[in-house]
Amino acid sequence: MKLRQVSDLSDFSRGHWLRELLCRGEEPSHVQSSPDGQHLLLLQKSQPPTLPRVVAFQRHSIAGADLERSWQPPQPALVGLLFLQSPVVLGSWVLAVVWEHGRTEVWHFVVSVGWQLLQTLELCQGARARVISVCSQGASLVWCEERPPLGAHSDMSKCAFRFCVCARALEVGEQGVRLGTVRIVLHNSPEYQVLASPQHVFLVPAAAGFATTSKFLLIWHPEKAEFTITAPSAGFIHSKVLRSSSESDFRKLLLGSVGLLSCFAPLDIHTSAVSNSGGLLLVSMKGSVSIVEPDGTQRHIFDLEGSPLAQRSPVQLKTFGSILACVLSGVLYLVDQNSGRLIEKEVLSMKEVHFLESQGEEGSIQLLSQTGIYSLSFSKPEDSSRPEPCLVEMVFEEACRYYQRRSLSSSKLTVEKLKKGGTFQAPVVLAAILQHSLYQKQKPAQGLQDTYTKLLSTMSLELQSYMSLELLKACVVCAPESEVESYCKELVEQEVSRILQSDMDKDNLAYLNSVFASFPKAAWKATRSCLQLQQNGDGLLVARATPEVWKKVLCQPQLEEVGQNGMAPLFELICASFLRFKPKWLPSFVELTQQYVSSSWSYSSKEGPEGRVPLYKRALGVLARKNKHGEADDEMELELLLCSKRPKAVLQALHLLIRLKQWQRVVEVAEKFSKLSPLLNKEIFTTLLAEFAQHRELDPYLDRLWPLCPAELSASDILTVVLQHLPHSQEDPVPFSSEGSQLTVGLLKPLLQRVVQRPNVQDEMYSDALQSTTFPPPTPPREH
């Protein structure tokens, strides 16, 4: 990494004053450069007697009028400096200076003339409104404004939701500057800081906000008119399209999510900034740097060293391509955003620095300090296209997590300790193999020990799979839109296969949930391939998955891991895919899974998945979460209940069929499942006998129903059941009813005759004695 000075500030107009302002010790609270890099704006919030002000400096000593604005409290303060592209001249821009009371000054710089005020506009509609935060999104201004209550002595703590997020187009044309109509994005909301990326606007809750509303972020998608509610640390993401202005109320937006959100911990945010990729960079009070993507997902990048950050300890963030630059307490960190790998750590000699936009210098970072502007260039390795350095680092980082989980020691295991300690040889061996095999393609085993060479031959297929995956990722990045879908399907199949061969921890499960949600069809095909699901010649579903894969499918995390963050276990994900793409296969899949469970775990073992929630109930839970419920879902519920062959499930299915009045199937189910056990046979027969006593729907099937009567039921037992379930008549009973729905003795006669003529159980016990040739037995001889 090389640091060189590119300017001593003498090439700026009033450069001596710029240097003086930077050296006074009153550090600027905000430094911003123009899109063309020719202008530098300093916003200083000085202490009395010096007034706070904003000053613009031009590069290359361009002549013309200067721009300097100051204000004195209680005058409204300056809230934002925004550069907006001007459509009149390609590459030109204007500067919008937004004040706290909503007044917006639009400035334009003209060569040889200097800064010119184009127009002064009123951003807010209400005279009492106060702008809290503002940003530019495309050609529009987005801001959060406070709308104080009408009562002069109103309790402000009771008016927490007195803020409003608005948007307004700023049109710059030949005829001047014009503001579009105000668009209410969100009203009756708490205080938010608005941060804009090219396509989205992030709403970060203010530090002084209420604990309830500081547990989540909001992301506004202007093109879709959609809000995303996300609690990144808890994995909660929910999106809602606002179809009308009435739905833009903050309370209505959260309706349906309040219960979940109340359980989450408040957000831990020290500093926030937008990356050049469109994500939101967050630094926690503990020094953890993460990024929240526009879809609401969060990814951890890096942990800053040192003790927890102080509230007033500034942290500066800036992204340059895929490199994240971070300055904390005079230390510069350069981190690869994609892998989280620390590229460089440098202690700076400057007291305070500010990031500037790099103009035309790829692979460099520009810093503004008291002595000038410096360019920091970091040289890439000779073969930077090779993935091996990052891959080797990932091996050691993963090994640290693996050994730390299994360690009884409280001391933290680091990559350096792992490399130098010599205690754990596996990551060292793997790193050596990867370095040699990926660097030397023609002679991959050169320089390796014999034992390493043998291991390399074993790992060759895995290495080929990894390289093909890297090649596929490169294809996805470079492919045209028409080919991206086919590449994504292949990539998803490889990712699902990879996760099913690794530990199914919380992170992998969350990743699988996102894959199934983003690429449902590709994930379904990948699941079929991994489980080797297909129909045999008889039309039955068969699976040839290995026992290890089945264990991953049946893995059911603890409730605290999946309860509040919306993650579904893998079995539920697969069941949902069956329901969406191949519903008729779902009962067969549940049956196959039960067969594997019965062969691997003893019945109702607490170690196995059936020891918690039965598989058919888990599948029914997926079915119940469908938005619409129709006749096909009733049929699916029946199939799932019957395929389990559990007594309670069979009886539940029988009652469902009775409710649906499918009497033919009622009898078929009774005949099939009465053979499973005498107890289930008795329950089924008693249930049907009670139905027989209430109506005449089962009369056509009595010749098939009576043979199911259990042997232990006597005539008195049958009559007791019938009498208990006879329908209550409103009129006095008569001997001969004109209605055909009454139960008659004639209908019961065949069953009672069958029971009476059946041999008694006690008779069978003594049948041998009763059938003896000599009865009674002869008298034994007497002794005289």
mmCIF file with all atom_site columns, C-alpha atoms in Angstrom, residues 600-775:
data_model
loop_
_atom_site.group_PDB
_atom_site.id
_atom_site.type_symbol
_atom_site.label_atom_id
_atom_site.label_alt_id
_atom_site.label_comp_id
_atom_site.label_asym_id
_atom_site.label_entity_id
_atom_site.label_seq_id
_atom_site.pdbx_PDB_ins_code
_atom_site.Cartn_x
_atom_site.Cartn_y
_atom_site.Cartn_z
_atom_site.occupancy
_atom_site.B_iso_or_equiv
_atom_site.pdbx_formal_charge
_atom_site.auth_seq_id
_atom_site.auth_comp_id
_atom_site.auth_asym_id
_atom_site.auth_atom_id
_atom_site.pdbx_PDB_model_num
ATOM 1   C CA . SER A 1 600 ? -33.159 -45.395 12.052 1.00 0.00 ? 600 SER A CA 1
ATOM 2   C CA . TRP A 1 601 ? -34.795 -44.570 15.402 1.00 0.00 ? 601 TRP A CA 1
ATOM 3   C CA . SER A 1 602 ? -36.957 -46.537 17.776 1.00 0.00 ? 602 SER A CA 1
ATOM 4   C CA . TYR A 1 603 ? -40.626 -45.533 17.942 1.00 0.00 ? 603 TYR A CA 1
ATOM 5   C CA . SER A 1 604 ? -41.183 -42.266 19.856 1.00 0.00 ? 604 SER A CA 1
ATOM 6   C CA . SER A 1 605 ? -37.480 -41.979 20.658 1.00 0.00 ? 605 SER A CA 1
ATOM 7   C CA . LYS A 1 606 ? -36.634 -38.494 21.908 1.00 0.00 ? 606 LYS A CA 1
ATOM 8   C CA . GLU A 1 607 ? -33.434 -38.567 19.863 1.00 0.00 ? 607 GLU A CA 1
ATOM 9   C CA . GLY A 1 608 ? -35.291 -38.921 16.586 1.00 0.00 ? 608 GLY A CA 1
ATOM 10  C CA . PRO A 1 609 ? -37.526 -36.386 14.865 1.00 0.00 ? 609 PRO A CA 1
ATOM 11  C CA . GLU A 1 610 ? -40.692 -38.299 15.749 1.00 0.00 ? 610 GLU A CA 1
ATOM 12  C CA . GLY A 1 611 ? -39.898 -37.739 19.421 1.00 0.00 ? 611 GLY A CA 1
ATOM 13  C CA . ARG A 1 612 ? -40.852 -34.068 19.017 1.00 0.00 ? 612 ARG A CA 1
ATOM 14  C CA . VAL A 1 613 ? -43.557 -33.398 16.428 1.00 0.00 ? 613 VAL A CA 1
ATOM 15  C CA . PRO A 1 614 ? -44.770 -36.219 14.123 1.00 0.00 ? 614 PRO A CA 1
ATOM 16  C CA . LEU A 1 615 ? -43.830 -35.717 10.479 1.00 0.00 ? 615 LEU A CA 1
ATOM 17  C CA . TYR A 1 616 ? -47.422 -35.750 9.245  1.00 0.00 ? 616 TYR A CA 1
ATOM 18  C CA . LYS A 1 617 ? -48.238 -32.890 11.642 1.00 0.00 ? 617 LYS A CA 1
ATOM 19  C CA . ARG A 1 618 ? -45.260 -30.906 10.340 1.00 0.00 ? 618 ARG A CA 1
ATOM 20  C CA . ALA A 1 619 ? -46.513 -31.431 6.785  1.00 0.00 ? 619 ALA A CA 1
ATOM 21  C CA . LEU A 1 620 ? -50.046 -30.439 7.834  1.00 0.00 ? 620 LEU A CA 1
ATOM 22  C CA . GLY A 1 621 ? -48.593 -27.262 9.355  1.00 0.00 ? 621 GLY A CA 1
ATOM 23  C CA . VAL A 1 622 ? -47.157 -26.340 5.946  1.00 0.00 ? 622 VAL A CA 1
ATOM 24  C CA . LEU A 1 623 ? -50.535 -27.032 4.324  1.00 0.00 ? 623 LEU A CA 1
ATOM 25  C CA . ALA A 1 624 ? -52.315 -24.840 6.881  1.00 0.00 ? 624 ALA A CA 1
ATOM 26  C CA . ARG A 1 625 ? -50.085 -21.867 6.004  1.00 0.00 ? 625 ARG A CA 1
ATOM 27  C CA . LYS A 1 626 ? -51.470 -21.688 2.462  1.00 0.00 ? 626 LYS A CA 1
ATOM 28  C CA . ASN A 1 627 ? -53.345 -18.475 1.722  1.00 0.00 ? 627 ASN A CA 1
ATOM 29  C CA . LYS A 1 628 ? -56.317 -20.173 0.054  1.00 0.00 ? 628 LYS A CA 1
ATOM 30  C CA . HIS A 1 629 ? -57.946 -23.425 1.171  1.00 0.00 ? 629 HIS A CA 1
ATOM 31  C CA . GLY A 1 630 ? -59.971 -25.469 -1.316 1.00 0.00 ? 630 GLY A CA 1
ATOM 32  C CA . GLU A 1 631 ? -61.252 -28.990 -1.956 1.00 0.00 ? 631 GLU A CA 1
ATOM 33  C CA . ALA A 1 632 ? -57.816 -30.135 -3.122 1.00 0.00 ? 632 ALA A CA 1
ATOM 34  C CA . ASP A 1 633 ? -56.413 -29.118 0.271  1.00 0.00 ? 633 ASP A CA 1
ATOM 35  C CA . ASP A 1 634 ? -59.063 -31.235 2.064  1.00 0.00 ? 634 ASP A CA 1
ATOM 36  C CA . GLU A 1 635 ? -58.004 -34.195 -0.049 1.00 0.00 ? 635 GLU A CA 1
ATOM 37  C CA . MET A 1 636 ? -54.321 -33.475 0.714  1.00 0.00 ? 636 MET A CA 1
ATOM 38  C CA . GLU A 1 637 ? -55.075 -33.308 4.434  1.00 0.00 ? 637 GLU A CA 1
ATOM 39  C CA . LEU A 1 638 ? -56.782 -36.702 4.225  1.00 0.00 ? 638 LEU A CA 1
ATOM 40  C CA . GLU A 1 639 ? -53.855 -38.269 2.384  1.00 0.00 ? 639 GLU A CA 1
ATOM 41  C CA . LEU A 1 640 ? -51.338 -36.895 4.893  1.00 0.00 ? 640 LEU A CA 1
ATOM 42  C CA . LEU A 1 641 ? -53.360 -38.177 7.853  1.00 0.00 ? 641 LEU A CA 1
ATOM 43  C CA . LEU A 1 642 ? -53.806 -41.642 6.358  1.00 0.00 ? 642 LEU A CA 1
ATOM 44  C CA . CYS A 1 643 ? -50.223 -42.056 5.151  1.00 0.00 ? 643 CYS A CA 1
ATOM 45  C CA . SER A 1 644 ? -48.985 -41.686 8.735  1.00 0.00 ? 644 SER A CA 1
ATOM 46  C CA . LYS A 1 645 ? -50.959 -44.822 9.809  1.00 0.00 ? 645 LYS A CA 1
ATOM 47  C CA . ARG A 1 646 ? -51.041 -43.452 13.351 1.00 0.00 ? 646 ARG A CA 1
ATOM 48  C CA . PRO A 1 647 ? -54.275 -44.258 15.258 1.00 0.00 ? 647 PRO A CA 1
ATOM 49  C CA . LYS A 1 648 ? -55.041 -40.614 16.123 1.00 0.00 ? 648 LYS A CA 1
ATOM 50  C CA . ALA A 1 649 ? -54.364 -39.499 12.564 1.00 0.00 ? 649 ALA A CA 1
ATOM 51  C CA . VAL A 1 650 ? -56.551 -42.270 11.088 1.00 0.00 ? 650 VAL A CA 1
ATOM 52  C CA . LEU A 1 651 ? -59.431 -41.362 13.406 1.00 0.00 ? 651 LEU A CA 1
ATOM 53  C CA . GLN A 1 652 ? -58.977 -37.679 12.509 1.00 0.00 ? 652 GLN A CA 1
ATOM 54  C CA . ALA A 1 653 ? -59.143 -38.585 8.819  1.00 0.00 ? 653 ALA A CA 1
ATOM 55  C CA . LEU A 1 654 ? -62.261 -40.673 9.476  1.00 0.00 ? 654 LEU A CA 1
ATOM 56  C CA . HIS A 1 655 ? -63.991 -37.742 11.184 1.00 0.00 ? 655 HIS A CA 1
ATOM 57  C CA . LEU A 1 656 ? -62.982 -35.462 8.296  1.00 0.00 ? 656 LEU A CA 1
ATOM 58  C CA . LEU A 1 657 ? -64.532 -37.873 5.779  1.00 0.00 ? 657 LEU A CA 1
ATOM 59  C CA . ILE A 1 658 ? -67.685 -38.052 7.890  1.00 0.00 ? 658 ILE A CA 1
ATOM 60  C CA . ARG A 1 659 ? -67.845 -34.235 7.953  1.00 0.00 ? 659 ARG A CA 1
ATOM 61  C CA . LEU A 1 660 ? -67.452 -34.207 4.157  1.00 0.00 ? 660 LEU A CA 1
ATOM 62  C CA . LYS A 1 661 ? -70.129 -36.959 3.926  1.00 0.00 ? 661 LYS A CA 1
ATOM 63  C CA . GLN A 1 662 ? -67.987 -39.200 1.715  1.00 0.00 ? 662 GLN A CA 1
ATOM 64  C CA . TRP A 1 663 ? -69.538 -42.432 3.005  1.00 0.00 ? 663 TRP A CA 1
ATOM 65  C CA . GLN A 1 664 ? -68.019 -44.742 0.396  1.00 0.00 ? 664 GLN A CA 1
ATOM 66  C CA . ARG A 1 665 ? -64.516 -43.646 1.422  1.00 0.00 ? 665 ARG A CA 1
ATOM 67  C CA . VAL A 1 666 ? -65.475 -43.807 5.106  1.00 0.00 ? 666 VAL A CA 1
ATOM 68  C CA . VAL A 1 667 ? -66.187 -47.516 4.777  1.00 0.00 ? 667 VAL A CA 1
ATOM 69  C CA . GLU A 1 668 ? -63.062 -48.129 2.657  1.00 0.00 ? 668 GLU A CA 1
ATOM 70  C CA . VAL A 1 669 ? -60.837 -46.448 5.239  1.00 0.00 ? 669 VAL A CA 1
ATOM 71  C CA . ALA A 1 670 ? -62.530 -48.414 8.021  1.00 0.00 ? 670 ALA A CA 1
ATOM 72  C CA . GLU A 1 671 ? -61.964 -51.724 6.239  1.00 0.00 ? 671 GLU A CA 1
ATOM 73  C CA . LYS A 1 672 ? -58.318 -50.921 5.483  1.00 0.00 ? 672 LYS A CA 1
ATOM 74  C CA . PHE A 1 673 ? -57.164 -49.583 8.846  1.00 0.00 ? 673 PHE A CA 1
ATOM 75  C CA . SER A 1 674 ? -59.205 -51.803 11.168 1.00 0.00 ? 674 SER A CA 1
ATOM 76  C CA . LYS A 1 675 ? -56.652 -54.503 10.458 1.00 0.00 ? 675 LYS A CA 1
ATOM 77  C CA . LEU A 1 676 ? -53.788 -52.500 12.004 1.00 0.00 ? 676 LEU A CA 1
ATOM 78  C CA . SER A 1 677 ? -54.689 -53.119 15.661 1.00 0.00 ? 677 SER A CA 1
ATOM 79  C CA . PRO A 1 678 ? -57.645 -54.379 17.756 1.00 0.00 ? 678 PRO A CA 1
ATOM 80  C CA . LEU A 1 679 ? -57.777 -51.087 19.675 1.00 0.00 ? 679 LEU A CA 1
ATOM 81  C CA . LEU A 1 680 ? -57.997 -49.006 16.482 1.00 0.00 ? 680 LEU A CA 1
ATOM 82  C CA . ASN A 1 681 ? -60.588 -51.469 15.138 1.00 0.00 ? 681 ASN A CA 1
ATOM 83  C CA . LYS A 1 682 ? -62.751 -50.888 18.221 1.00 0.00 ? 682 LYS A CA 1
ATOM 84  C CA . GLU A 1 683 ? -62.449 -47.069 17.946 1.00 0.00 ? 683 GLU A CA 1
ATOM 85  C CA . ILE A 1 684 ? -63.338 -47.109 14.245 1.00 0.00 ? 684 ILE A CA 1
ATOM 86  C CA . PHE A 1 685 ? -66.340 -49.413 14.707 1.00 0.00 ? 685 PHE A CA 1
ATOM 87  C CA . THR A 1 686 ? -67.661 -47.446 17.694 1.00 0.00 ? 686 THR A CA 1
ATOM 88  C CA . THR A 1 687 ? -67.372 -44.187 15.710 1.00 0.00 ? 687 THR A CA 1
ATOM 89  C CA . LEU A 1 688 ? -69.272 -45.629 12.741 1.00 0.00 ? 688 LEU A CA 1
ATOM 90  C CA . LEU A 1 689 ? -71.885 -47.266 14.989 1.00 0.00 ? 689 LEU A CA 1
ATOM 91  C CA . ALA A 1 690 ? -72.571 -43.851 16.553 1.00 0.00 ? 690 ALA A CA 1
ATOM 92  C CA . GLU A 1 691 ? -73.002 -42.364 13.052 1.00 0.00 ? 691 GLU A CA 1
ATOM 93  C CA . PHE A 1 692 ? -75.308 -45.258 12.095 1.00 0.00 ? 692 PHE A CA 1
ATOM 94  C CA . ALA A 1 693 ? -77.528 -44.470 15.098 1.00 0.00 ? 693 ALA A CA 1
ATOM 95  C CA . GLN A 1 694 ? -77.964 -40.807 14.014 1.00 0.00 ? 694 GLN A CA 1
ATOM 96  C CA . HIS A 1 695 ? -78.855 -41.069 10.307 1.00 0.00 ? 695 HIS A CA 1
ATOM 97  C CA . ARG A 1 696 ? -79.421 -43.527 7.468  1.00 0.00 ? 696 ARG A CA 1
ATOM 98  C CA . GLU A 1 697 ? -76.447 -42.592 5.227  1.00 0.00 ? 697 GLU A CA 1
ATOM 99  C CA . LEU A 1 698 ? -74.534 -45.754 6.152  1.00 0.00 ? 698 LEU A CA 1
ATOM 100 C CA . ASP A 1 699 ? -77.438 -48.165 5.520  1.00 0.00 ? 699 ASP A CA 1
ATOM 101 C CA . PRO A 1 700 ? -76.216 -49.210 2.010  1.00 0.00 ? 700 PRO A CA 1
ATOM 102 C CA . TYR A 1 701 ? -72.871 -50.279 3.520  1.00 0.00 ? 701 TYR A CA 1
ATOM 103 C CA . LEU A 1 702 ? -74.117 -52.324 6.513  1.00 0.00 ? 702 LEU A CA 1
ATOM 104 C CA . ASP A 1 703 ? -73.114 -55.659 4.975  1.00 0.00 ? 703 ASP A CA 1
ATOM 105 C CA . ARG A 1 704 ? -69.508 -54.317 4.896  1.00 0.00 ? 704 ARG A CA 1
ATOM 106 C CA . LEU A 1 705 ? -69.727 -52.558 8.239  1.00 0.00 ? 705 LEU A CA 1
ATOM 107 C CA . TRP A 1 706 ? -70.980 -55.382 10.507 1.00 0.00 ? 706 TRP A CA 1
ATOM 108 C CA . PRO A 1 707 ? -68.000 -57.720 9.820  1.00 0.00 ? 707 PRO A CA 1
ATOM 109 C CA . LEU A 1 708 ? -65.759 -55.064 11.407 1.00 0.00 ? 708 LEU A CA 1
ATOM 110 C CA . CYS A 1 709 ? -67.411 -55.558 14.799 1.00 0.00 ? 709 CYS A CA 1
ATOM 111 C CA . PRO A 1 710 ? -64.699 -56.422 17.384 1.00 0.00 ? 710 PRO A CA 1
ATOM 112 C CA . ALA A 1 711 ? -64.947 -59.744 19.143 1.00 0.00 ? 711 ALA A CA 1
ATOM 113 C CA . GLU A 1 712 ? -65.011 -58.191 22.638 1.00 0.00 ? 712 GLU A CA 1
ATOM 114 C CA . LEU A 1 713 ? -68.163 -56.142 21.964 1.00 0.00 ? 713 LEU A CA 1
ATOM 115 C CA . SER A 1 714 ? -71.294 -57.736 23.378 1.00 0.00 ? 714 SER A CA 1
ATOM 116 C CA . ALA A 1 715 ? -74.914 -57.073 22.419 1.00 0.00 ? 715 ALA A CA 1
ATOM 117 C CA . SER A 1 716 ? -75.383 -54.901 25.511 1.00 0.00 ? 716 SER A CA 1
ATOM 118 C CA . ASP A 1 717 ? -72.303 -52.809 24.555 1.00 0.00 ? 717 ASP A CA 1
ATOM 119 C CA . ILE A 1 718 ? -73.728 -52.228 21.072 1.00 0.00 ? 718 ILE A CA 1
ATOM 120 C CA . LEU A 1 719 ? -77.134 -51.220 22.390 1.00 0.00 ? 719 LEU A CA 1
ATOM 121 C CA . THR A 1 720 ? -75.492 -48.822 24.874 1.00 0.00 ? 720 THR A CA 1
ATOM 122 C CA . VAL A 1 721 ? -73.603 -47.033 22.075 1.00 0.00 ? 721 VAL A CA 1
ATOM 123 C CA . VAL A 1 722 ? -76.739 -46.851 19.910 1.00 0.00 ? 722 VAL A CA 1
ATOM 124 C CA . LEU A 1 723 ? -78.919 -45.460 22.707 1.00 0.00 ? 723 LEU A CA 1
ATOM 125 C CA . GLN A 1 724 ? -76.309 -42.840 23.622 1.00 0.00 ? 724 GLN A CA 1
ATOM 126 C CA . HIS A 1 725 ? -76.209 -41.455 20.068 1.00 0.00 ? 725 HIS A CA 1
ATOM 127 C CA . LEU A 1 726 ? -79.861 -41.613 19.046 1.00 0.00 ? 726 LEU A CA 1
ATOM 128 C CA . PRO A 1 727 ? -81.001 -38.180 17.780 1.00 0.00 ? 727 PRO A CA 1
ATOM 129 C CA . HIS A 1 728 ? -83.299 -36.252 20.136 1.00 0.00 ? 728 HIS A CA 1
ATOM 130 C CA . SER A 1 729 ? -86.809 -35.870 18.702 1.00 0.00 ? 729 SER A CA 1
ATOM 131 C CA . GLN A 1 730 ? -88.924 -32.796 19.467 1.00 0.00 ? 730 GLN A CA 1
ATOM 132 C CA . GLU A 1 731 ? -92.200 -34.858 19.408 1.00 0.00 ? 731 GLU A CA 1
ATOM 133 C CA . ASP A 1 732 ? -93.360 -37.797 21.554 1.00 0.00 ? 732 ASP A CA 1
ATOM 134 C CA . PRO A 1 733 ? -92.050 -41.085 20.204 1.00 0.00 ? 733 PRO A CA 1
ATOM 135 C CA . VAL A 1 734 ? -94.581 -43.296 18.410 1.00 0.00 ? 734 VAL A CA 1
ATOM 136 C CA . PRO A 1 735 ? -94.336 -47.010 17.675 1.00 0.00 ? 735 PRO A CA 1
ATOM 137 C CA . PHE A 1 736 ? -94.456 -46.587 13.906 1.00 0.00 ? 736 PHE A CA 1
ATOM 138 C CA . SER A 1 737 ? -92.895 -43.441 12.446 1.00 0.00 ? 737 SER A CA 1
ATOM 139 C CA . SER A 1 738 ? -93.735 -42.165 9.001  1.00 0.00 ? 738 SER A CA 1
ATOM 140 C CA . GLU A 1 739 ? -90.220 -40.797 8.536  1.00 0.00 ? 739 GLU A CA 1
ATOM 141 C CA . GLY A 1 740 ? -87.627 -43.006 6.930  1.00 0.00 ? 740 GLY A CA 1
ATOM 142 C CA . SER A 1 741 ? -84.743 -41.606 8.992  1.00 0.00 ? 741 SER A CA 1
ATOM 143 C CA . GLN A 1 742 ? -85.660 -43.444 12.198 1.00 0.00 ? 742 GLN A CA 1
ATOM 144 C CA . LEU A 1 743 ? -83.516 -46.333 13.384 1.00 0.00 ? 743 LEU A CA 1
ATOM 145 C CA . THR A 1 744 ? -85.442 -49.616 13.536 1.00 0.00 ? 744 THR A CA 1
ATOM 146 C CA . VAL A 1 745 ? -84.767 -52.913 15.231 1.00 0.00 ? 745 VAL A CA 1
ATOM 147 C CA . GLY A 1 746 ? -84.754 -54.526 11.816 1.00 0.00 ? 746 GLY A CA 1
ATOM 148 C CA . LEU A 1 747 ? -81.631 -52.608 10.824 1.00 0.00 ? 747 LEU A CA 1
ATOM 149 C CA . LEU A 1 748 ? -79.831 -53.700 13.977 1.00 0.00 ? 748 LEU A CA 1
ATOM 150 C CA . LYS A 1 749 ? -81.017 -57.325 13.843 1.00 0.00 ? 749 LYS A CA 1
ATOM 151 C CA . PRO A 1 750 ? -78.202 -58.704 11.588 1.00 0.00 ? 750 PRO A CA 1
ATOM 152 C CA . LEU A 1 751 ? -75.534 -57.214 13.855 1.00 0.00 ? 751 LEU A CA 1
ATOM 153 C CA . LEU A 1 752 ? -77.152 -58.459 17.068 1.00 0.00 ? 752 LEU A CA 1
ATOM 154 C CA . GLN A 1 753 ? -77.616 -61.945 15.604 1.00 0.00 ? 753 GLN A CA 1
ATOM 155 C CA . ARG A 1 754 ? -73.964 -61.938 14.543 1.00 0.00 ? 754 ARG A CA 1
ATOM 156 C CA . VAL A 1 755 ? -72.861 -61.036 18.065 1.00 0.00 ? 755 VAL A CA 1
ATOM 157 C CA . VAL A 1 756 ? -75.191 -63.479 19.847 1.00 0.00 ? 756 VAL A CA 1
ATOM 158 C CA . GLN A 1 757 ? -74.220 -66.401 17.573 1.00 0.00 ? 757 GLN A CA 1
ATOM 159 C CA . ARG A 1 758 ? -70.512 -65.667 17.957 1.00 0.00 ? 758 ARG A CA 1
ATOM 160 C CA . PRO A 1 759 ? -68.770 -68.189 20.271 1.00 0.00 ? 759 PRO A CA 1
ATOM 161 C CA . ASN A 1 760 ? -68.190 -66.868 23.749 1.00 0.00 ? 760 ASN A CA 1
ATOM 162 C CA . VAL A 1 761 ? -64.572 -66.245 24.699 1.00 0.00 ? 761 VAL A CA 1
ATOM 163 C CA . GLN A 1 762 ? -64.957 -68.245 27.928 1.00 0.00 ? 762 GLN A CA 1
ATOM 164 C CA . ASP A 1 763 ? -66.502 -71.133 25.996 1.00 0.00 ? 763 ASP A CA 1
ATOM 165 C CA . GLU A 1 764 ? -63.409 -71.225 23.789 1.00 0.00 ? 764 GLU A CA 1
ATOM 166 C CA . MET A 1 765 ? -61.195 -71.343 26.888 1.00 0.00 ? 765 MET A CA 1
ATOM 167 C CA . TYR A 1 766 ? -62.949 -74.508 28.196 1.00 0.00 ? 766 TYR A CA 1
ATOM 168 C CA . SER A 1 767 ? -63.711 -76.081 24.832 1.00 0.00 ? 767 SER A CA 1
ATOM 169 C CA . ASP A 1 768 ? -61.065 -78.783 25.283 1.00 0.00 ? 768 ASP A CA 1
ATOM 170 C CA . ALA A 1 769 ? -62.533 -79.939 28.564 1.00 0.00 ? 769 ALA A CA 1
ATOM 171 C CA . LEU A 1 770 ? -66.114 -79.815 27.268 1.00 0.00 ? 770 LEU A CA 1
ATOM 172 C CA . GLN A 1 771 ? -65.275 -81.911 24.239 1.00 0.00 ? 771 GLN A CA 1
ATOM 173 C CA . SER A 1 772 ? -63.653 -84.761 26.335 1.00 0.00 ? 772 SER A CA 1
ATOM 174 C CA . THR A 1 773 ? -64.912 -88.356 25.517 1.00 0.00 ? 773 THR A CA 1
ATOM 175 C CA . THR A 1 774 ? -65.685 -89.100 29.167 1.00 0.00 ? 774 THR A CA 1
ATOM 176 C CA . PHE A 1 775 ? -67.702 -86.502 30.960 1.00 0.00 ? 775 PHE A CA 1
#
